[in-house]
Each structure stands twice: as structure tokens, then as C-alpha cells.
Amino acid sequence: MSRTALRICPLCEATCGLTLTVDGTAVTAARGDRDDVFSRGFVCPKGASFGALDSDPDRLRTPLVRRDGALREATWEEAFDAVAAGVRPVAERYGPHAVGIVLGNPNVHTVAGALYPPVLLGALGTRSLFTASTLDQMPKHVSSGLLFGDANAIPVPDLDRTDHLLLIGANPLESNGSLCTAPDFPGRLRALRARGGTLTVVDPRRTRTARLADRHVAIRPGTDALLLAAMVHVLYEEDLTDLGALAPHVAGADEVRDALRHFTPESVAAACDVDAGATRALARELAAAPTAAVYARIGSCTVPHGTLASWLVDVLNILTGNLDRPGGALFPQAATDRTPRPAGPGRGFRLGRWHSRVSAHPEAKGELPLSALAEEIDTATGTGEPVRALLTVAANPVLSAPDGDRLDKALDSLDFMVSVDPYLNETSRHAHVVLPPPPPAQSPHHDFAFNTLAVRNQVRYTRPAVPLQPGRMAETEILARLTLAVTGRHGADPAAVDTMVIEQTLGRAVREPHSPVHGRDPADLAALLTGEDGPERRLDLMLRLGPYGDGFGARPDGLTLQRLLAHPHGIDLGPLRPRLPQPLRTRSGKVELLPEPVAADLPRLARARDERPAGLVLVGRRHLRSNNSWMHNIPALTGGSNRCTLHVHPDDADRLGLRDARPVRVKGPGGEVTVPAEVTDSVRPGVVSLPHGWGHDRPGTRTRHAAADPGVNVNQLLDGSALDPLSGNAVLNGVPVELTPLTGTERRTAATPAVPTL
Ligand SMILES: Nc1nc2c(c(=O)[nH]1)N[C@H]1C(S)=C(S)[C@@H](COP(=O)(O)OP(=O)(O)OC[C@H]3O[C@@H](n4cnc5c(=O)[nH]c(N)nc54)[C@H](O)[C@@H]3O)O[C@H]1N2
Ligand SMILES: Nc1nc2c(c(=O)[nH]1)N[C@H]1C(S)=C(S)[C@@H](COP(=O)(O)OP(=O)(O)OC[C@H]3O[C@@H](n4cnc5c(=O)[nH]c(N)nc54)[C@H](O)[C@@H]3O)O[C@H]1N2
Ligand code: SF4
Ligand SMILES: [Mo]
């Protein structure tokens, strides 16, 4: 007998509601939930493959513990005993910073990843934190921190109402959107055009998104900050700035004008390869549109001027009066956001409160650059202790971060390593203990992170679609036990972690004058919480204290977990609304338009106007049926056009004697790889493109389908030294490379793995 169950899709940022068909404990089909208040039935090929992903036979079923050099199946008790015995002595002998933590992308897609890492970090007290953010959006956090005083206050484009969207370095037709949660992003872009709006795409590749646009600007990689600075220049020069209702909340507009006065469109044209007339037109159109939004994603972040580009995006939105107004870019308000406090000055945002040990990279948002992880392990010089024990949670940095070969060796040299991961892959194969979370159907879902980035305010929660199977442990419990094991409380009741968080949160709330529970007794409030387990009680707590919550009775018709459970397809909370000045946390209480660290970085941008790559530069690309490094093990999501090939423009191919489907050696600053060429005019001349997340040919992994067609690791072309200095974000795009055509008969070496047959 089959049944259906609802489950929010955790496979990308779009957060679509799925209707799963469940036979026994197996998910046999997945389709879009037509009644989902946000996604309205949308599903993509990844969501439709939920069942195949859930039941992948290579998923680990039990913990693994290293004994006599080999990873062997073990009980949960043995696994956590080993964790405590392995990690505690390192922390006690060398101090907390000798224990590193790597948090990977899926943490933002799980309840466990939202609720427990902050507790783990707080309890351990380590500064050795590395996350996927420094391979991705850290520049946006830094620019938001500096502009608004809150690194998590990220405005999102009002896709459904805007008249004009300037979309930079993003390809939502493949990625389904990022830092802009919008189920059916493609449909929303088509609707924008259908209602007479305009879409401009800035991308060195003619992507599927670019093909949908009114205008495509094929910029030279890495130069967006120059283009945007010149657009700001034009707004001032032609008197097109109009802050509108924002004016009382913005400080520093005149200073920005002065700081950017040398960035004329003419002066950046050659560097960007965008003629001055086109740049002026972009600025004028932005200013003339009734409403407009500038939105930039990872093509603009993973470059040497990522923070400046991210800052300029919001400067443009602000100077055209589009920040915080319908049709522009607004701050969402999620149901689990903290109780909004009254507007007023805050504590501000600071960078560089500490530095990495070896290269002295400044921390940003409490994190060190993931690019620096290998040296923090393998280099003894520098102040303080190297990282000697490492916890990786949902991360595969051997493939996703620069120079995986060096990291591979560094991980091998650790005293102890723990991986919380469903797969034995390129990274977890180094662990002494692997703790596998259950497949997604057996986990609950709520989007703590993505609801704060969604184009519509809404709230949804799905309980596990399939009960936790024998031998499985919920990931929330795994992370709670891990926290206890590495902080000297091994064996304590994991529920104590949730109880502690609830007590602390309520203790704070009752002291806050603006809280709906001000002055009440925390113990009374805790007793009112509902939910089947600790994580559910914590969700109830956040909902009830949140901006739409019942305030524990203060607003009787407000949100609670019980009310949410009564709405299995979610609750719509309406379109995005203007919120300024409330979200601002700067010391001045205003938007600080020209923050000092940004101003200090502008001379570096000015110098970039004179820089031209001598040869080809590399950019990445994503494929609709892929996701970073961990979905190549699913037959339904691989093959066809989802291949690890090097896109080369026909002009470059002719010049270099490259032929379609023939192997080409690609050499970068960090190493070389050999891949089949794919000659296509979807990349601009001078630019080649290789996807990331491939290179599944290392021994000791257990991802059989992926290993059969491994592809190559693009990040081996990087040496990890190129960073955006303000954010520590890795430079993954615009990397100089050299190509050599191969005849196909060259001997294969370790660095040039097998060329997949085409
Ligand atoms: N060259 C280049 N490199 C890039 C990028 C690029 O564009 N170009 N993109 C970068 C970006 S944006 C990102 S976010 C990073 C991503 O890089 P990572 O953060 O390393 O993420 P993934 O590669 O997705 O690997 C996720 C890991 O989590 C595991 N996992 C999957 N589901 C779960 C779960 O429910 N629980 C747990 N505990 N583990 C799970 C998977 O098995 C896998 O090991 O890659 C970056 N690397
Ligand atoms: N199918 C699929 N979906 C995914 C993922 C995936 O791996 N596969 N990963 C998820 C993750 S972790 C993230 S962060 C998001 C990312 O979501 P997006 O930001 O939409 O990422 P991409 O699709 O890589 O699009 C980035 C675009 O930037 C372009 N680009 C490269 N360099 C430059 C440059 O210097 N300037 C400009 N203007 N453009 C440039 C590239 O050609 C590419 O088309 O996608 C998420 N969704
Ligand atoms: S678009 Fe993203 S969230 Fe929606 S079904 Fe596809 S993978 Fe899942
Ligand atoms: Mo990402």
C-alpha cells in the first residue's frame, strides 16, 4: 500500500514543497505539491529524483570507526566513544583552536545544521571555523555587515513585482536561484518579461538565463566591480540619483560620489570589455525604471573584488531609491527571525577581530577562509597551534575548495578527524569516525536560513515522511551528541543541549523590554512549549517569539508550532514589505554608504582598470541536474549534457588547435587536469568554463556510480592563494589558465586522470 507524504525539498535554495509517494519505507515518486503556498507545484529534475537520492545504496547505514588503519562499521556508542577519546585530548592539550570545524553547504538545508553548529561552536570556543561561505557568499555578508550593521541582512530582489532586473553572475535557470529563494525562478523571470518588465544579464557565458534576457552583457570575468562603479559614476554625473524615502536613513552618499569620481565608463571599458555607451545605458535604464532591482550572485562574489561588487550592488539599489521598496530589493521577514527590536543604533559590524595563524587572514563573521584550511593544518610556523583535530559536517572541501591535493595530504596528517556525512567520499575517507545522518525522507524540514532570503514571506514545516529506521540516529541527535562528546560531557543526555538553549533564549527574552514575554518567568514559558522532541520545541520557541508569533499568549492569533502543523502546505505571510530603519544595526543607526574598509579597498579596484589577462581565464558553471560535489552518484542526475567538459569558444579552439570531444590539458596556478573539450559559443572568446564538484577518482571512497565517470577536480587548478581580501572569499572565477591539446594517446598520470569516454 502506498501513501503520500509532504516534504520540503532540501536540494537547493528554492525550497519547493514536494508530494512524495511512499511504499513502506521507500520513496518511490516525488512531484511538486500543488497546494504548497510558495512553490505551487513547481519541481525540477533534482526534486523529482528525491527517491533515488534518498535510497542511494551507497549511503552509509551505520557509523564507521577507523581501526588498524581501516574504516569499519561500528555502533553509535562505539562511534561517540571514539570521538570523545580522539578529540578531547587535543582540545585539552593544545587548546580549543587546535580543533577545527568545517561546515559545508547542506547545513543550510537541514534542521540539524541550523540548530546545532552554533551550540557546538559556542561550547568548544574554537576560532578555527571554516565554512562553504568563503567559497561562496562571504562578500555579500561583509558588505551587508558594513552597510547595514548586520551580516545577515541581505536584501532580495522583489522578483514578482519589479519592472527591471539587472542580474549579474547568476544563472538561476540552472541553479534555481541563490540568496534569493524563489521556487520556479525561471517562471518568475518569464512573468517579469510577460508583464512588460526588462531583464538584463551580465555573464561571460551566454547562459540559459542570458538567453531569456532582453540584453546580455558578456563581461570579462572578475571585472563586475568596475562596471558597477562606473554605473554609480554615471548616476551622479547625470544627476540620476534619487534616494526617495530612503534619504533620512542613509549617510555618506556625497562621499560615495567623491570616492568613485575617477571610475568613468570610459576608464573601465577596456578592462571589462564593455563599451562606455553600454555602461551608461545600463545606469540610465536602472534609474528610469519605475522600480528596479540589481541582483548579483556567485559570479560576482568569487572574484578578487567580491566585497566591492557586493557593496556596489546595494549602492546602486540605494541611489536609485529601490532599496526597501516594493519592486526593488527588500529585507524579508522570516517567522523564525528574532523578535524585532525597536529601530536605533546597534553595535555595528567589525572585521578582523582575529586573524588566521599562518597567512594572517582577517576573520569575517567569525570565520577564516576555507582556502586557508590546508595551511592551518600542515604549517607549523605562525603563532599558536596548528589545527590537529577536525570536525567536518556536510562538507567536501577536498573537491569544493582550492587545491584538494594539498588538503588531502593535510587531512591525512591530522591527529583525529570526524565527518558527519552520509557518504564515504573524497573528504570523509580521511576521518577516524564517520557519523552518517539518515536519508532526507527520515528527517524533518524547515528552512531557517532560506526563509530569510525568500521573495515572499511564508512559513512551512514538514515532519519526517518516513519514520526513523532501526539503527538510524536523527542528525539533530548526532550533532547534539557530537557537541557533548567534544566538550567533555560525553554520555550526557543529548536532550540537555536543547533544554539549555531553550533556557538561555527565554532567559534573554524575558529581560528584553521589547519582547512580548518581557518580565515573565522563563520556566513557565518553557512548560508551554509543544513539539515531539527538542528540535521541535526549539522551533516552537522561535516561532512564538518571532515577528508573527503568539508571544506565548500576548498575541493569541499568532504563530505557534501547533498552528503551523495544522497547515501542512504552509502559511503565506504576504509579499515583502518595507522595513527600514528597523533592520539597521550600524553604530549610526543609518545605512553607512561608504564604510571605511570599503573605501580603503578602492585604490586596489582603481589599479584593476589597467590589468588585462595575458591569456585565457577560467570560469565555472552549474548544471540543473547537479549540485556541487555530492549528486554525481545518482544515475538519473548524471549523463546527457551533465558532463565535466571544458567549454571553449570556437575562435579559441581554432587558434589553439583544439577539437570538440578531444582531450585538453588545462594548467592553472595550482596544478593541471585533462578533460574533454566542448567547443561552444556559449562562452565568450578568451574564457573557458569547467564545472566544479567532479574528480571522484580518489581511492577509499564509496560512491560507485560517481567513480565510474569521475570527471576532474577544477579546484586543483587553484593554489588557494587568491582571495578577496576583505571577506577571505576564494577566487574561483577569472583564473588564468593555459591549454594544451592532447592527441588522446598521451600516457595518463595521477594528475591527468582518465578521460571519460564520450
Ligand atoms: N570551482 C568552484 N568551486 C566551488 C564553487 C564554484 O562555483 N566553483 N561553488 C562553491 C559553493 S557556492 C559552495 S556552497 C561549495 C559547496 O561545497 P561543500 O560545502 O563542500 O558542499 P558539497 O560539495 O555540496 O558537499 C556536501 C557534503 O555534504 C554531504 N551531505 C549531503 N546531505 C547531507 C545531510 O543531510 N547531512 C550531512 N551531514 N551531510 C550531507 C555530502 O555527502 C557532501 O559530502 O562549493 C564551492 N566550490
Ligand atoms: N543545479 C545546481 N543548482 C545549484 C547548485 C549546483 O551546483 N547545481 N549549487 C547551489 C549553490 S551552493 C549555489 S551558491 C548557487 C549558485 O547560484 P548561481 O549564483 O546562480 O550560480 P551559477 O549557476 O554558478 O551562476 C554563476 C554565473 O556567473 C558567471 N560568472 C563567472 N564569473 C563571472 C564574473 O566574473 N562576472 C559575472 N558577471 N559572471 C560571472 C558564470 O558564467 C555563471 O553563469 O546554486 C545552487 N544551486
Ligand atoms: S528547484 Fe530546488 S528545491 Fe525545487 S525541486 Fe528542484 S532541487 Fe528541489
Ligand atoms: Mo553555494
Short mmCIF file of C-alpha atoms and ligand atoms in Angstrom, two decimals, residues 11-13 46 105 109 136-137 167-178 202-205 207 217 219-224 295-300 302-303 618-629 689 692 733-734, ligand 2:
data_model
loop_
_atom_site.label_atom_id
_atom_site.label_comp_id
_atom_site.label_asym_id
_atom_site.label_seq_id
_atom_site.Cartn_x
_atom_site.Cartn_y
_atom_site.Cartn_z
CA LEU A 11 18.27 20.05 -2.61
CA CYS A 12 18.60 23.71 -3.49
CA GLU A 13 17.65 27.15 -2.22
CA LYS A 46 16.56 17.05 -8.82
CA ASN A 105 26.62 23.71 2.21
CA HIS A 109 19.35 22.75 4.11
CA ASP A 136 30.52 31.47 -2.00
CA GLN A 137 28.73 34.47 -0.48
CA LEU A 167 21.05 40.09 -12.88
CA ILE A 168 24.81 39.67 -12.50
CA GLY A 169 26.89 36.50 -12.27
CA ALA A 170 23.95 34.22 -11.60
CA ASN A 171 22.30 31.55 -13.68
CA PRO A 172 19.03 30.72 -11.95
CA LEU A 173 17.79 28.67 -14.89
CA GLU A 174 20.37 26.08 -13.83
CA SER A 175 20.89 26.92 -10.13
CA ASN A 176 17.26 27.73 -9.34
CA GLY A 177 18.46 30.81 -7.53
CA SER A 178 20.69 31.72 -4.62
CA VAL A 202 25.76 40.21 -17.07
CA ASP A 203 27.71 36.99 -17.55
CA PRO A 204 30.78 35.96 -19.56
CA ARG A 205 28.74 32.99 -20.76
CA THR A 207 23.69 31.01 -20.26
CA VAL A 217 26.44 41.82 -21.40
CA ILE A 219 31.66 40.95 -19.39
CA ARG A 220 35.26 39.90 -18.86
CA PRO A 221 35.37 37.75 -15.70
CA GLY A 222 36.32 39.43 -12.45
CA THR A 223 35.52 42.97 -13.54
CA ASP A 224 31.94 43.49 -12.31
CA TYR A 295 20.87 41.26 -8.01
CA ALA A 296 24.29 39.63 -8.16
CA ARG A 297 25.38 36.16 -7.17
CA ILE A 298 28.35 33.97 -7.14
CA GLY A 299 29.96 35.09 -10.37
CA SER A 300 30.30 38.47 -8.68
CA THR A 302 34.06 34.50 -6.11
CA VAL A 303 36.40 37.08 -7.66
CA LEU A 618 38.54 30.07 -16.43
CA VAL A 619 35.02 30.38 -15.01
CA GLY A 620 32.70 27.75 -13.55
CA ARG A 621 29.23 26.62 -14.47
CA ARG A 622 26.38 24.68 -12.91
CA HIS A 623 24.10 22.09 -14.42
CA LEU A 624 20.42 21.77 -13.49
CA ARG A 625 20.80 18.09 -12.57
CA SER A 626 23.86 18.56 -10.41
CA ASN A 627 24.65 20.02 -7.02
CA ASN A 628 28.19 20.83 -6.00
CA SER A 629 30.11 17.65 -5.25
CA SER A 689 34.44 27.03 -18.38
CA HIS A 692 33.09 22.09 -10.07
CA ASN A 733 36.33 32.64 -11.32
CA GLY A 734 38.55 34.55 -13.72
N1 LIG B 2 21.83 22.75 -10.40
C1 LIG B 2 22.53 23.27 -9.42
N2 LIG B 2 21.95 24.18 -8.63
C2 LIG B 2 22.64 24.72 -7.63
C3 LIG B 2 23.97 24.34 -7.33
C4 LIG B 2 24.58 23.39 -8.19
O1 LIG B 2 25.75 23.02 -8.02
N3 LIG B 2 23.83 22.89 -9.22
N4 LIG B 2 24.66 24.91 -6.29
C5 LIG B 2 23.91 25.71 -5.34
C6 LIG B 2 24.79 26.67 -4.69
S1 LIG B 2 25.75 26.08 -3.42
C7 LIG B 2 24.84 27.98 -5.03
S2 LIG B 2 25.83 29.04 -4.15
C8 LIG B 2 24.01 28.51 -6.07
C9 LIG B 2 24.73 29.48 -7.02
O2 LIG B 2 23.79 30.00 -7.89
P1 LIG B 2 24.26 30.99 -9.05
O3 LIG B 2 24.91 32.16 -8.45
O4 LIG B 2 23.11 31.22 -9.95
O5 LIG B 2 25.43 30.13 -9.69
P2 LIG B 2 25.87 29.70 -11.16
O6 LIG B 2 24.84 28.91 -11.85
O7 LIG B 2 27.20 29.08 -11.00
O8 LIG B 2 25.98 31.08 -11.94
C10 LIG B 2 27.07 31.91 -11.82
C11 LIG B 2 27.29 32.55 -13.14
O9 LIG B 2 28.33 33.50 -13.00
C12 LIG B 2 29.04 33.54 -14.21
N5 LIG B 2 30.33 34.18 -13.94
C13 LIG B 2 31.53 33.64 -13.69
N6 LIG B 2 32.44 34.60 -13.46
C14 LIG B 2 31.80 35.77 -13.58
C15 LIG B 2 32.20 37.13 -13.45
O10 LIG B 2 33.33 37.46 -13.16
N7 LIG B 2 31.23 38.08 -13.63
C16 LIG B 2 29.96 37.76 -13.96
N8 LIG B 2 29.09 38.75 -14.11
N9 LIG B 2 29.56 36.50 -14.09
C17 LIG B 2 30.46 35.52 -13.88
C18 LIG B 2 29.12 32.11 -14.65
O11 LIG B 2 29.35 32.04 -16.03
C19 LIG B 2 27.76 31.58 -14.22
O12 LIG B 2 26.85 31.55 -15.29
O13 LIG B 2 23.44 27.47 -6.84
C20 LIG B 2 22.81 26.49 -6.02
N10 LIG B 2 22.03 25.67 -6.89
#
